[in-house]
């Protein structure tokens, strides 16, 4: 009786498996074309999208025929009504099914109206294949040009470059890693405004262009409001507690014509926001742990007085620069990209009162107070000559 | 055939399967939409309400030793009331499980089986539930006892993995849409614990009836923890204005998990675990519907009840024409149906039975 039950179960399960296999979509690596980058540009016609897809070539044989970049990938550009129309069109050119599962970067041309950018982002997030953690980039040049020339200096394959590049906040701090889901969420977030990485292709005469991601672009109310330089981005990362490692130079307090390079190992920023006379009053207490990188024949970093002098100088220097960055976001960009709203919201008990206050508009009239505490641990190997 | 007797662990996990499966449905999303930033506070509040409710229920059950609510309803209103209540509970379980199954199968279809017909995916779950019931209740309970810790661990892992991406400020403003919305209108979110209905029936199956209180408290607290973790994962991760997705919110949270470059996608693993959760859930639901029919209508062959209940769940699951209707049922009909049947009707029957029993005992004492 028991064996009869087991046989019936086995028979039913086999039937189910065979029936399901008709509906399964089993694609091997050779059946798919992997998209590693998607680019969007403007056209003269408002309703038309210029879509570019950078497709990886899995087995490159050094044949450049028809490819517009290096042997590792090709870029196809089409004009279409919707993103999915464009993907369909490119599918017909490529001859394989396009897979967006390995898309690493989405590039928007700076000329695209911001409201369209968010619509494209929503459409991409709606796709089951697109992963929410692919990077979002605003390109100063055309997105198709960026993809065609996105050849990194020390990496042959763009796909590997997009995949293996460490986050800028771990190494340089000149830009931020912003992904698709964060960009989309920030657009609707009442705590702050969205920002995107600023990218460009730089080239010199007779040389091929290379990727240069430097600075960030800020948005407010769905509009692009401005840009932060690389150095301002470092202060942005410091204030938002994202910076892990960078190098900053300050004027040498002992010699006006020289600079001292400081390696910033870790930063910790504690921010608070109060409402004073109806406007935000934001305080940032920043702590740095630094070491001196540059050394000279006369430097003496064992002397406590010298270290204290450099610390005081660094404190004033960073305080001024951080305040400049904060007031630029408030007065010029009018964009709370540091998301101080998450501190401001603690002053409100209900959601209606918070919405009524309209933090993102009031941010333009904010006042800031910055305190910097630099802890200098001396230098590395050469500490000075006695 | 004697009914299966459950120990404390088996009974707790049985109740937990029902409670957790209802939560996977889309309850975190529903709570966040109605409560905004006070969603976590609201969940803690409704947990306290449900615990208080359970203590009252436990007290009302005491004079009846190891009887379930259907037997008590017979004591209250005779065989007629028992049959009516049996039908009501069966229909309730059929409707709720059908909607939950439909929601889960829609997610599976969107993500993994876009070409397959929805009826095939639904049918597979129900065929497996019927097969499980053919093997007997003991096997369902044993498999469920093995699966439950894995399921609980998966939710805990999701929460821990997402911890660094959480924005704690999203619990502010603390009162969300206001005191009335959080504590008065928000009390309706007790429907999140609609799986509580099993606690009205599990009592006679316990090896030791005294374990009933422990089973109730443990399963409510564990499922409340699960609900808090699921709500917190969605609330602290996404600005709630964007928490309006077609697929399960728990799945969306799982999508954003990355264990470095080694394991960039873990959502498939969690879906795999939840598929087994649903098979276990459906098996338990079908077995309980069969029990209700045995107690109320006493069919000649229990197998017929198994097939009929599975077919009924299948038909009801296919009724909604589009996702708008599914969402309407999940967010509106489910809420009021659960509150009415689980928290009001059952309570009223128990209360009347308790009062009647006390009067009867008093009369006997006097005599």
Coordinates of N, CA, C and O in Angstrom, one line a residue, chain A residues 115-255:
Chain A
X115 N 13.3 65.1 -15.2 CA 12.1 64.3 -15.0 C 12.1 63.1 -15.9 O 11.6 62.0 -15.5
X116 N 12.8 63.1 -17.0 CA 12.9 62.0 -17.9 C 13.8 60.9 -17.3 O 13.6 59.7 -17.4
X117 N 14.9 61.4 -16.6 CA 15.8 60.5 -16.0 C 15.1 59.7 -15.0 O 15.3 58.4 -14.9
X118 N 14.3 60.3 -14.1 CA 13.6 59.5 -13.1 C 12.6 58.5 -13.8 O 12.4 57.3 -13.3
X119 N 12.0 58.8 -14.9 CA 11.1 57.9 -15.6 C 11.9 56.7 -16.1 O 11.4 55.6 -16.0
X120 N 13.1 57.0 -16.7 CA 13.9 55.9 -17.2 C 14.3 55.0 -16.0 O 14.4 53.8 -16.2
X121 N 14.7 55.6 -14.9 CA 15.1 54.8 -13.7 C 14.0 53.9 -13.3 O 14.2 52.8 -12.9
X122 N 12.8 54.5 -13.2 CA 11.6 53.7 -12.8 C 11.4 52.5 -13.7 O 11.1 51.4 -13.3
X123 N 11.5 52.7 -15.0 CA 11.3 51.6 -16.0 C 12.4 50.6 -15.8 O 12.1 49.4 -15.9
X124 N 13.6 51.0 -15.6 CA 14.7 50.0 -15.4 C 14.5 49.2 -14.1 O 14.7 48.0 -14.1
X125 N 14.0 49.9 -13.0 CA 13.8 49.1 -11.8 C 12.6 48.2 -11.9 O 12.5 47.2 -11.2
X126 N 11.7 48.5 -12.8 CA 10.6 47.6 -13.1 C 11.0 46.3 -13.7 O 10.2 45.3 -13.7
X127 N 12.1 46.3 -14.4 CA 12.6 45.1 -15.1 C 13.1 44.1 -14.0 O 14.0 44.5 -13.2
X128 N 12.7 42.9 -14.2 CA 13.1 41.9 -13.2 C 14.6 41.6 -13.3 O 15.2 41.2 -12.3
X129 N 15.2 41.7 -14.5 CA 16.6 41.4 -14.7 C 17.5 42.4 -14.1 O 18.6 42.0 -13.6
X130 N 17.2 43.7 -14.2 CA 18.1 44.7 -13.8 C 18.3 44.7 -12.3 O 17.3 44.7 -11.6
X131 N 19.6 44.6 -11.9 CA 19.8 44.5 -10.5 C 19.8 46.0 -9.9 O 20.3 46.9 -10.5
X132 N 19.3 46.1 -8.7 CA 19.2 47.4 -8.1 C 20.5 48.1 -7.8 O 20.6 49.3 -7.5
X133 N 21.6 47.3 -7.8 CA 22.9 47.9 -7.3 C 23.8 48.3 -8.5 O 25.0 48.5 -8.2
X134 N 23.3 48.5 -9.7 CA 24.2 48.9 -10.7 C 24.3 50.5 -10.6 O 23.4 51.1 -10.0
X135 N 25.5 51.0 -11.0 CA 25.8 52.4 -10.8 C 25.1 53.3 -11.7 O 24.7 52.9 -12.8
X136 N 24.8 54.5 -11.2 CA 24.2 55.5 -12.0 C 25.2 56.7 -12.2 O 25.8 57.1 -11.3
X137 N 25.3 57.1 -13.4 CA 26.3 58.1 -13.8 C 25.7 59.2 -14.7 O 24.9 58.9 -15.5
X138 N 26.1 60.4 -14.4 CA 25.6 61.5 -15.3 C 26.8 61.9 -16.1 O 27.9 62.3 -15.6
X139 N 26.7 61.8 -17.4 CA 27.8 62.0 -18.2 C 27.9 63.4 -18.8 O 26.8 63.9 -19.3
X140 N 29.0 64.0 -18.8 CA 29.2 65.4 -19.4 C 29.1 65.3 -20.9 O 28.7 66.2 -21.6
X141 N 29.6 64.2 -21.4 CA 29.6 64.0 -22.9 C 28.4 63.1 -23.2 O 27.6 62.7 -22.3
X142 N 28.2 62.8 -24.5 CA 27.1 61.9 -24.8 C 27.3 60.5 -24.2 O 28.4 60.0 -24.2
X143 N 26.2 59.9 -23.8 CA 26.3 58.6 -23.1 C 26.8 57.5 -24.1 O 27.6 56.7 -23.7
X144 N 26.4 57.6 -25.4 CA 26.9 56.6 -26.4 C 28.4 56.8 -26.6 O 29.1 55.8 -26.7
X145 N 28.9 58.1 -26.6 CA 30.3 58.3 -26.7 C 31.1 57.8 -25.5 O 32.2 57.2 -25.6
X146 N 30.5 57.9 -24.3 CA 31.1 57.5 -23.1 C 31.2 55.9 -23.1 O 32.3 55.4 -22.8
X147 N 30.2 55.2 -23.6 CA 30.2 53.8 -23.6 C 31.2 53.3 -24.7 O 32.0 52.4 -24.4
X148 N 31.3 54.0 -25.8 CA 32.2 53.6 -26.9 C 33.6 53.8 -26.4 O 34.5 53.1 -26.9
X149 N 33.9 54.8 -25.6 CA 35.3 55.1 -25.2 C 35.6 54.8 -23.8 O 36.6 55.2 -23.2
X150 N 34.7 54.0 -23.1 CA 34.9 53.7 -21.7 C 36.0 52.6 -21.5 O 35.8 51.5 -21.0
X151 N 37.2 53.0 -21.9 CA 38.3 52.1 -21.8 C 39.1 52.6 -20.6 O 39.8 53.6 -20.6
X152 N 39.1 51.8 -19.5 CA 39.9 52.2 -18.4 C 41.4 52.0 -18.7 O 41.8 51.3 -19.5
X153 N 42.2 52.8 -17.9 CA 43.7 52.8 -18.2 C 44.4 51.5 -18.0 O 45.2 51.0 -18.7
X154 N 44.0 50.9 -16.8 CA 44.8 49.7 -16.4 C 44.0 48.4 -16.5 O 44.4 47.4 -15.9
X155 N 42.8 48.4 -17.1 CA 42.0 47.2 -17.2 C 41.5 47.1 -18.6 O 41.0 48.0 -19.2
X156 N 41.8 45.9 -19.2 CA 41.4 45.7 -20.6 C 39.9 45.6 -20.8 O 39.4 46.1 -21.8
X157 N 39.2 45.0 -19.8 CA 37.8 44.7 -20.1 C 37.0 45.7 -19.3 O 37.1 45.9 -18.1
X158 N 36.1 46.4 -20.0 CA 35.2 47.4 -19.3 C 34.3 46.7 -18.3 O 34.1 47.2 -17.2
X159 N 33.8 45.5 -18.6 CA 32.9 44.8 -17.7 C 33.7 44.5 -16.4 O 33.1 44.7 -15.3
X160 N 34.9 44.1 -16.5 CA 35.7 43.8 -15.2 C 36.0 45.2 -14.5 O 36.0 45.2 -13.3
X161 N 36.2 46.2 -15.3 CA 36.5 47.5 -14.7 C 35.2 48.0 -13.9 O 35.3 48.4 -12.7
X162 N 34.1 47.9 -14.5 CA 32.8 48.3 -13.8 C 32.6 47.4 -12.5 O 32.1 47.9 -11.5
X163 N 33.0 46.2 -12.6 CA 32.7 45.2 -11.6 C 33.7 45.3 -10.5 O 33.4 45.2 -9.3
X164 N 35.0 45.5 -10.8 CA 36.0 45.3 -9.8 C 36.6 46.6 -9.2 O 37.4 46.6 -8.3
X165 N 36.1 47.7 -9.8 CA 36.7 49.0 -9.3 C 36.2 49.2 -7.9 O 35.0 49.2 -7.6
X166 N 37.1 49.5 -7.0 CA 36.7 49.7 -5.6 C 35.9 51.1 -5.6 O 36.1 51.9 -6.4
X167 N 35.1 51.1 -4.6 CA 34.3 52.4 -4.4 C 35.2 53.5 -4.2 O 36.2 53.4 -3.4
X168 N 34.9 54.7 -4.8 CA 35.8 55.8 -4.7 C 35.9 56.3 -3.2 O 37.0 56.8 -2.8
X169 N 34.9 56.1 -2.4 CA 35.0 56.5 -1.0 C 36.1 55.7 -0.2 O 36.5 56.1 0.9
X170 N 36.5 54.6 -0.8 CA 37.5 53.8 -0.1 C 38.9 54.2 -0.5 O 39.9 53.9 0.2
X171 N 39.1 54.9 -1.6 CA 40.4 55.2 -2.2 C 40.7 56.7 -2.3 O 41.6 57.2 -1.7
X172 N 39.8 57.4 -3.1 CA 40.2 58.8 -3.4 C 39.2 59.8 -2.8 O 39.6 60.8 -2.3
X173 N 37.9 59.4 -2.8 CA 36.9 60.4 -2.3 C 36.5 61.4 -3.3 O 35.7 62.3 -3.0
X174 N 36.9 61.3 -4.5 CA 36.6 62.4 -5.5 C 35.2 62.2 -6.1 O 34.7 63.1 -6.8
X175 N 34.6 61.0 -5.9 CA 33.2 60.9 -6.3 C 32.6 59.8 -5.4 O 33.3 59.3 -4.5
X176 N 31.3 59.6 -5.6 CA 30.6 58.7 -4.7 C 30.1 57.5 -5.5 O 29.9 57.6 -6.7
X177 N 29.9 56.4 -4.8 CA 29.2 55.3 -5.5 C 27.7 55.4 -5.3 O 27.2 55.3 -4.2
X178 N 27.0 55.7 -6.4 CA 25.5 55.8 -6.3 C 24.9 54.8 -7.1 O 25.2 54.7 -8.3
X179 N 24.0 54.0 -6.5 CA 23.4 52.9 -7.3 C 21.9 53.3 -7.7 O 21.4 54.3 -7.2
X180 N 21.4 52.4 -8.5 CA 20.1 52.7 -9.1 C 19.0 52.9 -8.1 O 18.2 53.8 -8.1
X181 N 18.9 51.9 -7.2 CA 17.8 51.9 -6.2 C 17.9 53.1 -5.3 O 16.9 53.7 -4.9
X182 N 19.1 53.5 -4.9 CA 19.3 54.7 -4.0 C 18.9 55.9 -4.8 O 18.3 56.8 -4.2
X183 N 19.3 56.0 -6.0 CA 19.0 57.2 -6.8 C 17.5 57.4 -6.9 O 16.9 58.5 -6.8
X184 N 16.8 56.3 -7.2 CA 15.3 56.3 -7.3 C 14.7 56.6 -6.0 O 13.8 57.5 -5.9
X185 N 15.1 56.0 -4.9 CA 14.6 56.3 -3.6 C 14.8 57.7 -3.2 O 13.9 58.3 -2.6
X186 N 16.0 58.2 -3.4 CA 16.3 59.6 -3.0 C 15.4 60.6 -3.7 O 15.1 61.7 -3.2
X187 N 15.0 60.3 -4.9 CA 14.1 61.2 -5.7 C 12.8 61.5 -4.9 O 12.2 62.6 -4.9
X188 N 12.3 60.4 -4.2 CA 11.0 60.5 -3.5 C 11.2 60.8 -2.0 O 10.3 61.0 -1.3
X189 N 12.5 60.7 -1.6 CA 12.7 60.8 -0.2 C 12.5 62.3 0.3 O 12.9 63.2 -0.4
X190 N 11.9 62.4 1.5 CA 11.7 63.8 2.0 C 12.9 64.2 2.9 O 12.9 65.3 3.4
X191 N 13.8 63.2 3.1 CA 14.9 63.5 4.0 C 16.1 64.2 3.2 O 17.0 64.8 3.8
X192 N 16.1 64.1 1.9 CA 17.2 64.7 1.2 C 16.9 64.7 -0.3 O 15.9 64.1 -0.8
X193 N 17.9 65.2 -1.1 CA 17.8 65.2 -2.5 C 18.7 64.2 -3.1 O 19.7 63.9 -2.5
X194 N 18.4 63.8 -4.4 CA 19.3 62.8 -5.0 C 20.6 63.5 -5.6 O 20.6 64.7 -5.9
X195 N 21.6 62.6 -5.8 CA 22.8 63.1 -6.5 C 23.2 61.9 -7.4 O 22.8 60.8 -7.2
X196 N 24.1 62.3 -8.4 CA 24.6 61.2 -9.3 C 26.1 61.5 -9.5 O 26.5 62.6 -9.5
X197 N 26.8 60.4 -9.9 CA 28.2 60.6 -10.2 C 28.4 61.3 -11.5 O 27.6 61.1 -12.4
X198 N 29.4 62.2 -11.5 CA 29.7 62.9 -12.7 C 30.8 62.2 -13.5 O 31.9 62.0 -12.9
X199 N 30.5 61.9 -14.7 CA 31.5 61.2 -15.5 C 31.9 61.9 -16.8 O 31.1 62.7 -17.3
X200 N 33.0 61.6 -17.3 CA 33.4 62.2 -18.5 C 34.5 61.3 -19.2 O 35.1 60.4 -18.5
X201 N 34.7 61.5 -20.5 CA 35.8 60.9 -21.2 C 36.8 61.9 -21.5 O 36.5 62.9 -22.2
X202 N 38.0 61.8 -21.0 CA 39.0 62.8 -21.3 C 40.0 62.1 -22.3 O 40.3 60.9 -22.2
X203 N 40.5 62.9 -23.2 CA 41.5 62.4 -24.1 C 42.4 63.5 -24.5 O 42.1 64.7 -24.5
X204 N 43.6 63.1 -24.8 CA 44.6 64.1 -25.3 C 44.8 63.8 -26.8 O 44.4 62.8 -27.3
X205 N 45.6 64.7 -27.4 CA 45.8 64.5 -28.8 C 46.4 63.1 -29.1 O 47.4 62.7 -28.5
X206 N 46.0 62.5 -30.2 CA 46.5 61.2 -30.7 C 46.4 60.1 -29.6 O 47.0 59.1 -29.7
X207 N 45.6 60.3 -28.6 CA 45.4 59.2 -27.6 C 43.9 58.9 -27.5 O 43.1 59.8 -27.7
X208 N 43.6 57.7 -27.1 CA 42.2 57.3 -26.9 C 41.7 57.8 -25.6 O 42.5 58.0 -24.7
X209 N 40.4 58.1 -25.5 CA 39.9 58.7 -24.3 C 39.8 57.7 -23.2 O 39.7 56.4 -23.4
X210 N 39.8 58.2 -22.0 CA 39.7 57.3 -20.8 C 38.6 57.9 -19.8 O 38.3 59.1 -19.8
X211 N 38.1 56.9 -19.0 CA 37.0 57.3 -18.1 C 37.6 58.2 -17.0 O 38.7 58.0 -16.5
X212 N 36.8 59.3 -16.7 CA 37.2 60.2 -15.6 C 35.9 60.5 -14.8 O 35.1 61.2 -15.2
X213 N 35.7 59.7 -13.7 CA 34.6 60.0 -12.8 C 35.0 60.9 -11.7 O 35.9 60.6 -10.9
X214 N 34.5 62.1 -11.7 CA 35.0 63.2 -10.8 C 33.9 64.1 -10.4 O 33.2 64.7 -11.2
X215 N 33.6 64.2 -9.1 CA 32.6 65.0 -8.6 C 31.2 64.4 -8.7 O 31.0 63.3 -9.2
X216 N 30.2 65.1 -8.2 CA 28.8 64.6 -8.2 C 27.9 65.8 -8.7 O 28.2 66.9 -8.5
X217 N 26.8 65.4 -9.2 CA 25.8 66.3 -9.7 C 24.6 66.3 -8.7 O 24.2 65.2 -8.2
X218 N 24.0 67.4 -8.4 CA 22.9 67.4 -7.4 C 21.6 67.8 -8.1 O 21.6 68.5 -9.1
X219 N 20.5 67.3 -7.5 CA 19.2 67.5 -8.1 C 18.3 68.1 -7.0 O 18.6 67.8 -5.8
X220 N 17.3 68.8 -7.4 CA 16.3 69.3 -6.4 C 15.0 69.5 -7.1 O 15.0 70.1 -8.2
X221 N 13.9 69.0 -6.6 CA 12.6 69.1 -7.2 C 12.6 68.5 -8.6 O 12.0 69.1 -9.5
X222 N 13.4 67.5 -8.8 CA 13.4 66.9 -10.1 C 14.3 67.6 -11.2 O 14.2 67.3 -12.3
X223 N 15.0 68.6 -10.7 CA 15.8 69.4 -11.7 C 17.3 69.3 -11.3 O 17.6 69.2 -10.1
X224 N 18.1 69.3 -12.3 CA 19.6 69.3 -12.0 C 20.0 70.7 -11.6 O 19.7 71.7 -12.3
X225 N 20.6 70.8 -10.4 CA 20.8 72.2 -9.8 C 22.3 72.6 -9.9 O 22.6 73.8 -9.8
X226 N 23.2 71.6 -10.1 CA 24.6 72.0 -10.1 C 25.5 70.8 -9.9 O 25.1 69.7 -9.9
X227 N 26.8 71.2 -9.7 CA 27.8 70.1 -9.6 C 28.7 70.5 -8.4 O 28.9 71.6 -8.0
X228 N 29.3 69.4 -7.8 CA 30.3 69.6 -6.8 C 31.7 69.1 -7.4 O 31.7 68.2 -8.2
X229 N 32.7 69.9 -7.1 CA 34.0 69.5 -7.6 C 34.5 68.2 -6.9 O 33.9 67.8 -5.9
X230 N 35.7 67.7 -7.3 CA 36.2 66.5 -6.6 C 36.5 66.8 -5.1 O 36.2 66.0 -4.3
X231 N 37.1 68.0 -4.9 CA 37.4 68.3 -3.5 C 36.2 68.5 -2.6 O 36.1 68.0 -1.5
X232 N 35.2 69.1 -3.2 CA 33.9 69.3 -2.5 C 33.3 68.0 -2.2 O 32.6 67.8 -1.2
X233 N 33.5 67.1 -3.1 CA 32.9 65.7 -2.9 C 33.5 65.0 -1.7 O 32.8 64.3 -1.0
X234 N 34.8 65.3 -1.5 CA 35.5 64.7 -0.4 C 34.8 65.2 0.9 O 34.5 64.4 1.8
X235 N 34.5 66.5 1.0 CA 33.9 67.0 2.2 C 32.5 66.5 2.3 O 31.9 66.3 3.4
X236 N 31.8 66.3 1.2 CA 30.5 65.7 1.2 C 30.5 64.3 1.8 O 29.7 64.0 2.6
X237 N 31.5 63.5 1.4 CA 31.7 62.2 1.9 C 32.0 62.2 3.4 O 31.6 61.3 4.2
X238 N 32.8 63.2 3.8 CA 33.2 63.4 5.2 C 31.9 63.6 6.1 O 31.7 63.0 7.1
X239 N 31.1 64.6 5.6 CA 29.9 65.0 6.3 C 28.9 63.8 6.4 O 28.2 63.7 7.4
X240 N 28.8 63.0 5.4 CA 27.8 61.9 5.3 C 28.4 60.6 5.9 O 27.8 59.6 5.7
X241 N 29.6 60.7 6.5 CA 30.2 59.5 7.1 C 30.5 58.3 6.1 O 30.4 57.2 6.4
X242 N 30.8 58.7 4.9 CA 31.0 57.6 3.9 C 32.5 57.5 3.5 O 32.9 56.5 2.9
X243 N 33.3 58.5 3.9 CA 34.7 58.5 3.5 C 35.5 57.5 4.3 O 35.4 57.5 5.6
X244 N 36.3 56.6 3.6 CA 37.1 55.7 4.4 C 38.6 56.1 4.3 O 39.3 55.9 5.3
X245 N 39.0 56.6 3.2 CA 40.4 56.9 3.0 C 40.6 57.9 1.9 O 40.0 57.8 0.8
X246 N 41.4 58.9 2.2 CA 41.7 59.9 1.1 C 43.0 60.6 1.5 O 43.5 60.5 2.6
X247 N 43.5 61.4 0.6 CA 44.6 62.3 0.9 C 44.2 63.7 0.6 O 43.7 64.1 -0.4
X248 N 44.5 64.6 1.6 CA 44.2 66.0 1.5 C 45.4 66.8 1.8 O 46.1 66.4 2.7
X249 N 45.6 67.9 1.1 CA 46.8 68.7 1.3 C 46.4 70.0 2.0 O 45.4 70.6 1.5
X250 N 47.1 70.4 3.0 CA 46.9 71.7 3.6 C 48.2 72.5 3.5 O 49.3 72.0 3.4
X251 N 48.0 73.8 3.5 CA 49.3 74.7 3.5 C 50.1 74.4 4.7 O 49.6 74.2 5.8
X252 N 51.4 74.4 4.5 CA 52.3 74.1 5.6 C 52.4 75.3 6.6 O 52.7 76.4 6.1
X253 N 52.0 75.2 7.8 CA 52.0 76.3 8.7 C 53.4 76.8 9.0 O 53.6 78.0 9.5
X254 N 54.5 76.1 8.7 CA 55.9 76.5 8.9 C 56.5 77.1 7.7 O 57.5 77.7 7.8
X255 N 55.9 76.9 6.5 CA 56.4 77.4 5.3 C 55.3 77.6 4.3 O 54.7 76.7 3.8

